[in-house]
Every structure is written in C-alpha cells, then in structure tokens.
Tab-separated table of C-alpha atoms in Angstrom:
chain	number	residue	atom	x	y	z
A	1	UNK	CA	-47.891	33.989	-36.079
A	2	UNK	CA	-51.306	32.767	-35.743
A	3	UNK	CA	-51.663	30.493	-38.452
A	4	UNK	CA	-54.675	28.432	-39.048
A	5	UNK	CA	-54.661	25.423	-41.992
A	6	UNK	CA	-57.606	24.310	-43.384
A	7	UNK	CA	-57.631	20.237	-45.503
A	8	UNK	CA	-58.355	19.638	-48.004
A	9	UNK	CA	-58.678	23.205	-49.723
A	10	UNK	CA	-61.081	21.207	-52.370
A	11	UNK	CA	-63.517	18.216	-52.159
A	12	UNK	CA	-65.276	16.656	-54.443
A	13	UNK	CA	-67.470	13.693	-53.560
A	14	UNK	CA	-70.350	11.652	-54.552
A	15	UNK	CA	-73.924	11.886	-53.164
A	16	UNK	CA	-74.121	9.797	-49.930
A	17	UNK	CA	-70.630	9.643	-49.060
A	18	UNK	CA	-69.448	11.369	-45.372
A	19	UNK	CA	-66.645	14.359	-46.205
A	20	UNK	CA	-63.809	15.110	-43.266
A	21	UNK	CA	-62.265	18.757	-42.933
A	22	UNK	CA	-59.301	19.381	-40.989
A	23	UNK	CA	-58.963	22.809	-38.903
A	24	UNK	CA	-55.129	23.137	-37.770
A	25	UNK	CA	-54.067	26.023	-35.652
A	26	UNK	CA	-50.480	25.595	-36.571
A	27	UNK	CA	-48.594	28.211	-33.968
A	28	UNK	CA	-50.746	28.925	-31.417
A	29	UNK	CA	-53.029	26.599	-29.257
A	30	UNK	CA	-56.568	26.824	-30.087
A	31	UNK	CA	-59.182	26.641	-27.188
A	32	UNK	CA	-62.180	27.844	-29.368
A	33	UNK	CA	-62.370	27.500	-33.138
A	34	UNK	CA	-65.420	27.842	-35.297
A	35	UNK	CA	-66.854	26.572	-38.372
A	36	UNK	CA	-68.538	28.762	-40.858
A	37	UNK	CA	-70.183	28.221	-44.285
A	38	UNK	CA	-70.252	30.239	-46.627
A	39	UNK	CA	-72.778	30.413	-49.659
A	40	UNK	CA	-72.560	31.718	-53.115
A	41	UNK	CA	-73.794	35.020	-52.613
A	42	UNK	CA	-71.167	35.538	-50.162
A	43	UNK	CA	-72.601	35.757	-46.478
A	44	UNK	CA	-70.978	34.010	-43.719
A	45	UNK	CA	-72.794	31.590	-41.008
A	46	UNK	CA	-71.712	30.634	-38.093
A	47	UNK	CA	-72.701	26.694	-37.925
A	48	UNK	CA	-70.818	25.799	-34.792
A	49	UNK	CA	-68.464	26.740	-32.208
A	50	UNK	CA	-66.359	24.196	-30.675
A	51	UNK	CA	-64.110	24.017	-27.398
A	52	UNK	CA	-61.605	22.066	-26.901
A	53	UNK	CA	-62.499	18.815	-25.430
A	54	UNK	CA	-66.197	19.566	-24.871
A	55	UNK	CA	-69.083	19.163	-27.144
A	56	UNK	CA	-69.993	21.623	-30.043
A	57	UNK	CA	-72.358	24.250	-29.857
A	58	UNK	CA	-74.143	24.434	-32.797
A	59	UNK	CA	-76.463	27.463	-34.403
A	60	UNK	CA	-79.561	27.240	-34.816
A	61	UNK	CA	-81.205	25.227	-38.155
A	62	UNK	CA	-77.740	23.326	-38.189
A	63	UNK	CA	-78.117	19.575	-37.896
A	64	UNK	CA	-75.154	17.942	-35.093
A	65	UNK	CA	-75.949	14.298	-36.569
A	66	UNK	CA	-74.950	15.586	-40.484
A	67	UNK	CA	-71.969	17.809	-39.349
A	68	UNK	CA	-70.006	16.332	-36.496
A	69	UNK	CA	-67.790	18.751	-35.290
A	70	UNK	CA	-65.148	16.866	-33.486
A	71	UNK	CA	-62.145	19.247	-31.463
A	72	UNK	CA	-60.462	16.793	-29.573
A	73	UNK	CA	-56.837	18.715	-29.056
A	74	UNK	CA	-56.061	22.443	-28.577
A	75	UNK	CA	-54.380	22.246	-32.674
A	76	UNK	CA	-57.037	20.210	-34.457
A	77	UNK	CA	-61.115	20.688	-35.437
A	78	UNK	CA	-62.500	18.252	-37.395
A	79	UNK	CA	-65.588	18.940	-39.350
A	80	UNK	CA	-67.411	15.942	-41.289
A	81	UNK	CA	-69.832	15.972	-43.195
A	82	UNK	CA	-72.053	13.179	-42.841
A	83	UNK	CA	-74.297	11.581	-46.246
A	84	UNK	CA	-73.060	14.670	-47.987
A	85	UNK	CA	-75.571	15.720	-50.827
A	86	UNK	CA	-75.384	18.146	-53.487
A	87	UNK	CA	-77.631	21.343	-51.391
A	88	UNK	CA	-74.241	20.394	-49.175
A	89	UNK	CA	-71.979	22.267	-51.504
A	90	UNK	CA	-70.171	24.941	-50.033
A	91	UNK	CA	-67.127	26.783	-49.093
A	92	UNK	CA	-66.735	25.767	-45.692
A	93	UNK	CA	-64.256	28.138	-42.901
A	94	UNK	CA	-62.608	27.636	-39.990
A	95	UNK	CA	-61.347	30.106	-37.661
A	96	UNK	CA	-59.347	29.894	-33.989
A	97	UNK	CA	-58.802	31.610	-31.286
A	98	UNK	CA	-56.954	31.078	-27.935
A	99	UNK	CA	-58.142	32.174	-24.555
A	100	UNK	CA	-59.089	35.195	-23.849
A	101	UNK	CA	-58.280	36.347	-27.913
A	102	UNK	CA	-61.836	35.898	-28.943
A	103	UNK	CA	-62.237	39.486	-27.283
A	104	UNK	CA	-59.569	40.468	-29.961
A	105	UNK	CA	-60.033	38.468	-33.077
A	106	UNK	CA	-60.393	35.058	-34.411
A	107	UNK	CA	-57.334	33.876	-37.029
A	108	UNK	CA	-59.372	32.271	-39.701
A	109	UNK	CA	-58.289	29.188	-41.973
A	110	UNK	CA	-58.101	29.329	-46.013
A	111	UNK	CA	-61.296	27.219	-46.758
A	112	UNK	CA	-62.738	23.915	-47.703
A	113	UNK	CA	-64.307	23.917	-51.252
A	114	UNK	CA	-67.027	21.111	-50.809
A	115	UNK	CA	-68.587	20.092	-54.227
A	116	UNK	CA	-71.216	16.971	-53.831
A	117	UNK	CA	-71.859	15.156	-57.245
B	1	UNK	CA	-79.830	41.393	-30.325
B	2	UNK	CA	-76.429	42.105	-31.858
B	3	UNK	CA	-76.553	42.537	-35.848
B	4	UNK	CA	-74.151	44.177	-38.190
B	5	UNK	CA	-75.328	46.216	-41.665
B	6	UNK	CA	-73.275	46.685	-44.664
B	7	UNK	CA	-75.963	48.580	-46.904
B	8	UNK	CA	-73.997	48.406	-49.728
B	9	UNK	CA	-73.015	45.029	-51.987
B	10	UNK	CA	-70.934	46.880	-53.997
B	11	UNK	CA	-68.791	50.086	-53.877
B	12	UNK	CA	-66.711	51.135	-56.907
B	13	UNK	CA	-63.803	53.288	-57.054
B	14	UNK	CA	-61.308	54.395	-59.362
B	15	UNK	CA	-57.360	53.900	-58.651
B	16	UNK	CA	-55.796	56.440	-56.557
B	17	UNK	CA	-59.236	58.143	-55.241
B	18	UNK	CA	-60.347	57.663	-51.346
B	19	UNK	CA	-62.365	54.630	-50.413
B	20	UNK	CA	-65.158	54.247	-47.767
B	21	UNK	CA	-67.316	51.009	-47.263
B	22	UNK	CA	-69.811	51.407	-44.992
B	23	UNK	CA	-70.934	49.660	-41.804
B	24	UNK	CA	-73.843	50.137	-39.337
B	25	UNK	CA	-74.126	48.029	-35.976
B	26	UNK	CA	-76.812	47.576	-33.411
B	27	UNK	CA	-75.295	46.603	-30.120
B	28	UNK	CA	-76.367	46.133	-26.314
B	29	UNK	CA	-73.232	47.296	-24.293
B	30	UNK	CA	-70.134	48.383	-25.654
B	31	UNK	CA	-69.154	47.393	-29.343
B	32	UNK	CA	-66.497	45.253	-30.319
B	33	UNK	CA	-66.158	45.667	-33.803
B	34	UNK	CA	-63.307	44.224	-36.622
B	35	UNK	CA	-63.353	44.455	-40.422
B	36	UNK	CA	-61.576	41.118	-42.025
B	37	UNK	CA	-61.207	40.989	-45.869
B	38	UNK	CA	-61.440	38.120	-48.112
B	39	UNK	CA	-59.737	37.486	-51.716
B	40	UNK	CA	-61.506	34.825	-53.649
B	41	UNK	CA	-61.430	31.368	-52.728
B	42	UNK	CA	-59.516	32.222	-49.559
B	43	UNK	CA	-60.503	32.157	-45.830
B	44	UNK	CA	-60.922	35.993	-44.207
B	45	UNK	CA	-57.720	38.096	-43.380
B	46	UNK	CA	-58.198	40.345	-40.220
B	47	UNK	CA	-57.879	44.226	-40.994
B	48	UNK	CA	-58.867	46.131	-38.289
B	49	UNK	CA	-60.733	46.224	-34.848
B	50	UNK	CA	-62.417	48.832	-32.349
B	51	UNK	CA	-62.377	47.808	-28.643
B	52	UNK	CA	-61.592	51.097	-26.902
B	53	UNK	CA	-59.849	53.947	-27.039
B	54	UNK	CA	-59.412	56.050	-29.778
B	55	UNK	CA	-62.128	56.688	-32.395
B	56	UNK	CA	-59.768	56.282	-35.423
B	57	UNK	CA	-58.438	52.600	-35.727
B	58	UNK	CA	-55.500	52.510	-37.881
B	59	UNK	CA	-55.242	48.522	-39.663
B	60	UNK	CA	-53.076	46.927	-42.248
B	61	UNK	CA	-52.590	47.415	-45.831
B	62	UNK	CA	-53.235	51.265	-45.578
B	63	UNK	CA	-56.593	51.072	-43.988
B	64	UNK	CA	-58.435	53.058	-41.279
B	65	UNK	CA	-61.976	52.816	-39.738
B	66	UNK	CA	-63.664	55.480	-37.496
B	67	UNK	CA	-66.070	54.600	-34.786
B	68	UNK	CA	-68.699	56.615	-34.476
B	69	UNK	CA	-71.000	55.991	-31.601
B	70	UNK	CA	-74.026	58.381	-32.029
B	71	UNK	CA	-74.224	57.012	-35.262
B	72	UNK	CA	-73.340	53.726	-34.172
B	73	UNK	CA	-71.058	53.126	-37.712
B	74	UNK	CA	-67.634	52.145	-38.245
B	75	UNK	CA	-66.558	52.874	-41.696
B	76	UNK	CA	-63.630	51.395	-43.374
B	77	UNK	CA	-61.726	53.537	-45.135
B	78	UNK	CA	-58.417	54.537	-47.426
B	79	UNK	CA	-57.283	57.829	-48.639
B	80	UNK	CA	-56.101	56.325	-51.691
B	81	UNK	CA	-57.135	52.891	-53.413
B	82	UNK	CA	-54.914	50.486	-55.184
B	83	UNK	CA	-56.433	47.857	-57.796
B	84	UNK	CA	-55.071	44.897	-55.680
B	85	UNK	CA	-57.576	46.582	-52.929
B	86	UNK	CA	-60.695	44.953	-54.999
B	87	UNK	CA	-61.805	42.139	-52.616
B	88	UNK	CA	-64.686	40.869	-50.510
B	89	UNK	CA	-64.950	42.787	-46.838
B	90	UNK	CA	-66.969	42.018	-43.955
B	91	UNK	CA	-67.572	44.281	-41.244
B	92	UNK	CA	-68.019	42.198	-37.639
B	93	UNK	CA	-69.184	42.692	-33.997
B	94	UNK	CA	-68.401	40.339	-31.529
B	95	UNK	CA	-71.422	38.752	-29.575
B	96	UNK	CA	-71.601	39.830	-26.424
B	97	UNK	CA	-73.186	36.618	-24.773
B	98	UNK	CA	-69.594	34.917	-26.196
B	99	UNK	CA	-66.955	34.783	-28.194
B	100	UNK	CA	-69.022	34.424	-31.511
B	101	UNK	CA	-68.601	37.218	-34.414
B	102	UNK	CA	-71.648	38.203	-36.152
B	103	UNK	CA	-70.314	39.236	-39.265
B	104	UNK	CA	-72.304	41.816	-42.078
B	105	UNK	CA	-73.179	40.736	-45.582
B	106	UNK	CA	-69.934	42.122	-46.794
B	107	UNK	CA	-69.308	44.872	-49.489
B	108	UNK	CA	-67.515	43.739	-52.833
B	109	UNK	CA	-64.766	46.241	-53.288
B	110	UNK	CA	-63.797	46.925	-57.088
B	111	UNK	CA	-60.493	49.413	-58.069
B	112	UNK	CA	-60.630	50.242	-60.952
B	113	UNK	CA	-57.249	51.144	-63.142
C-alpha cells in the first residue's frame, strides 16, 4: 500500500517550452502532497506543499508563476514547469500523505528527471 | 527553528561490519524524526521513524535508530552491512508549524565487498 507514481520519470525539453509532472497517489487518497527538487549534490528542497483543492503553499525563493502546482483531486498533483530553462534541470519529487499521516510519514514518488536543452 | 544535521557526506564500511550514520536535530517541542533512503535515480523509501515511546526504533531492511534526547541525535544503524546497503540516506524531522519534513543533507552510504 501507499503507492505514489511520478510521469514522466524523464524529460527532456527545449529552452522556453512549459514541462507538466504528474504526482499519482495510486492506493490511498492524498490530501497533502509535496513537491521537492533535488540538486546534484544531493540535498532535498521543499518547493511547495499543496492541499487538495486549495492553493499551493510555496517556500520561500520559489517562483508560483514558473512552477504551477496544480492538486485538483485527492489522487493527482500536477507540477509544470513554466518557460523551462536549462538552470531548471533537476530531479524533481513528489511525496503524499493522507490526513492525519503527515504526523507519521509522507509516501514519496520515484522522480521526474527534468533536462532543459 | 527546526533543522536536521548529518555531519558526515560519506561513511564507508566494509561488508559484514556494523554501520552507524549519524544525525543531529535541533527541535522546539517534541521531535518527530524518520530516516528515508534513496537508491539512485529513485524517489526516497521510508526506513524508520521516532514519535514516542521507546528509544530504540526498529525499521526495515535490518535497520535500527536510537533516539537520544540529551544529545538530541538519532543514529541509524545496522549490526551488520550488506553491499546492496550502499545508498543515499536522509535523516528528517517533521516541522512542527505543519506537516512539512525538513530533511538533512544526507550521508552516502558505501559497502564495500
């Protein structure tokens, strides 16, 4: 139980263009999921945290117009990247959790491999 | 604030011997705390985590962690390593204003044969 899917697992796409990941909670229903990125030298931030049918909250330093984090059902996140350049390439995480799990632990996804040309 | 120290990037051990990979937290209130591992190119996998209770936190694939509140650590460890151990790990401590993890740097684990 408690799978999360993550789509594509790689991207590749030219300067300018606007990128879509899919978040998937595939057996559980998903009130909070979050969207991490992840840079070469391994550490994890937190960009956003989304709720199911609200707005996201985003960290700070991360821009809402260039990644639109869209969670509009208790199964599916939606991250795009908007005018993707090339200091946009990342590995890019999801992770869910249902009510009152977040205490617990969050059940992340596999990972989006963004590469901007 | 909350924060979460691995002081180590990389921690090499030989097949069979114990592991430890260390992790320091700062924390107003009580800690939650988790360790999650991460092979490459994959999302993380959740090992561990402390809410309450007892000290020692047994987790999956073998692996243990021991809270330690006066010296607010909770070190990950394994009596005995396997090569298939050698991964990415990232100690975590849930934020106490929500449901946000703050996660460490994360400590590359290496088994060797």
């Amino acid at each position: 139980g408690a799978v999360v899917s993550q789509h594509p697992s790689r991207v590749i796409c030219k300067s300018g263009t606007s990128v879509k990941i899919e978040c998937r909670s595939l057996d559980f229903q998903a009130t909070t999921m979050f969207w991490y990125r992840q840079f070469p030298k391994k550490s994890l931030m937190l960009m956003a945290t989304s709720n199911e049918g609200s707005k996201a909250t985003y960290e700070q330093g991360v821009e809402k117009d260039k990644f639109l984090i869209n969670h509009a059902s208790l199964t599916l996140s939606t991250l795009t990247v908007t005018s993707a350049h090339p200091e946009d390439s990342s590995f890019y995480i999801c992770s869910a959790t249902t009510s009152g799990r977040a205490l617990y632990e969050q059940f992340f996804g596999p990972g989006t491999r963004l590469t901007v040309l | 604030a909350q924060s979460v120290a691995q002081p180590e990037d990389q921690v090499n051990v030989a097949e069979g011997n114990p592991l430890t990979v260390k992790c320091t937290y700062s924390v107003s209130g009580n800690p939650y705390l988790f360790w999650y591992v991460q092979y490459p190119n994959r999302g993380l996998q959740f090992l561990l985590k402390y809410i309450t209770g007892d000290n020692l936190v047994k987790g999956s694939y073998g692996f243990e962690a021991e809270f330690n509140k006066s010296q607010t650590s909770f070190h990950l460890k394994k009596p005995s390593a396997l090569v298939s151990d050698s991964a990415l790990y990232f100690c975590a401590v849930r934020d106490s204003g929500g449901d946000k993890l703050i996660f460490g740097t994360g400590t590359r684990l290496q088994v060797f044969p």
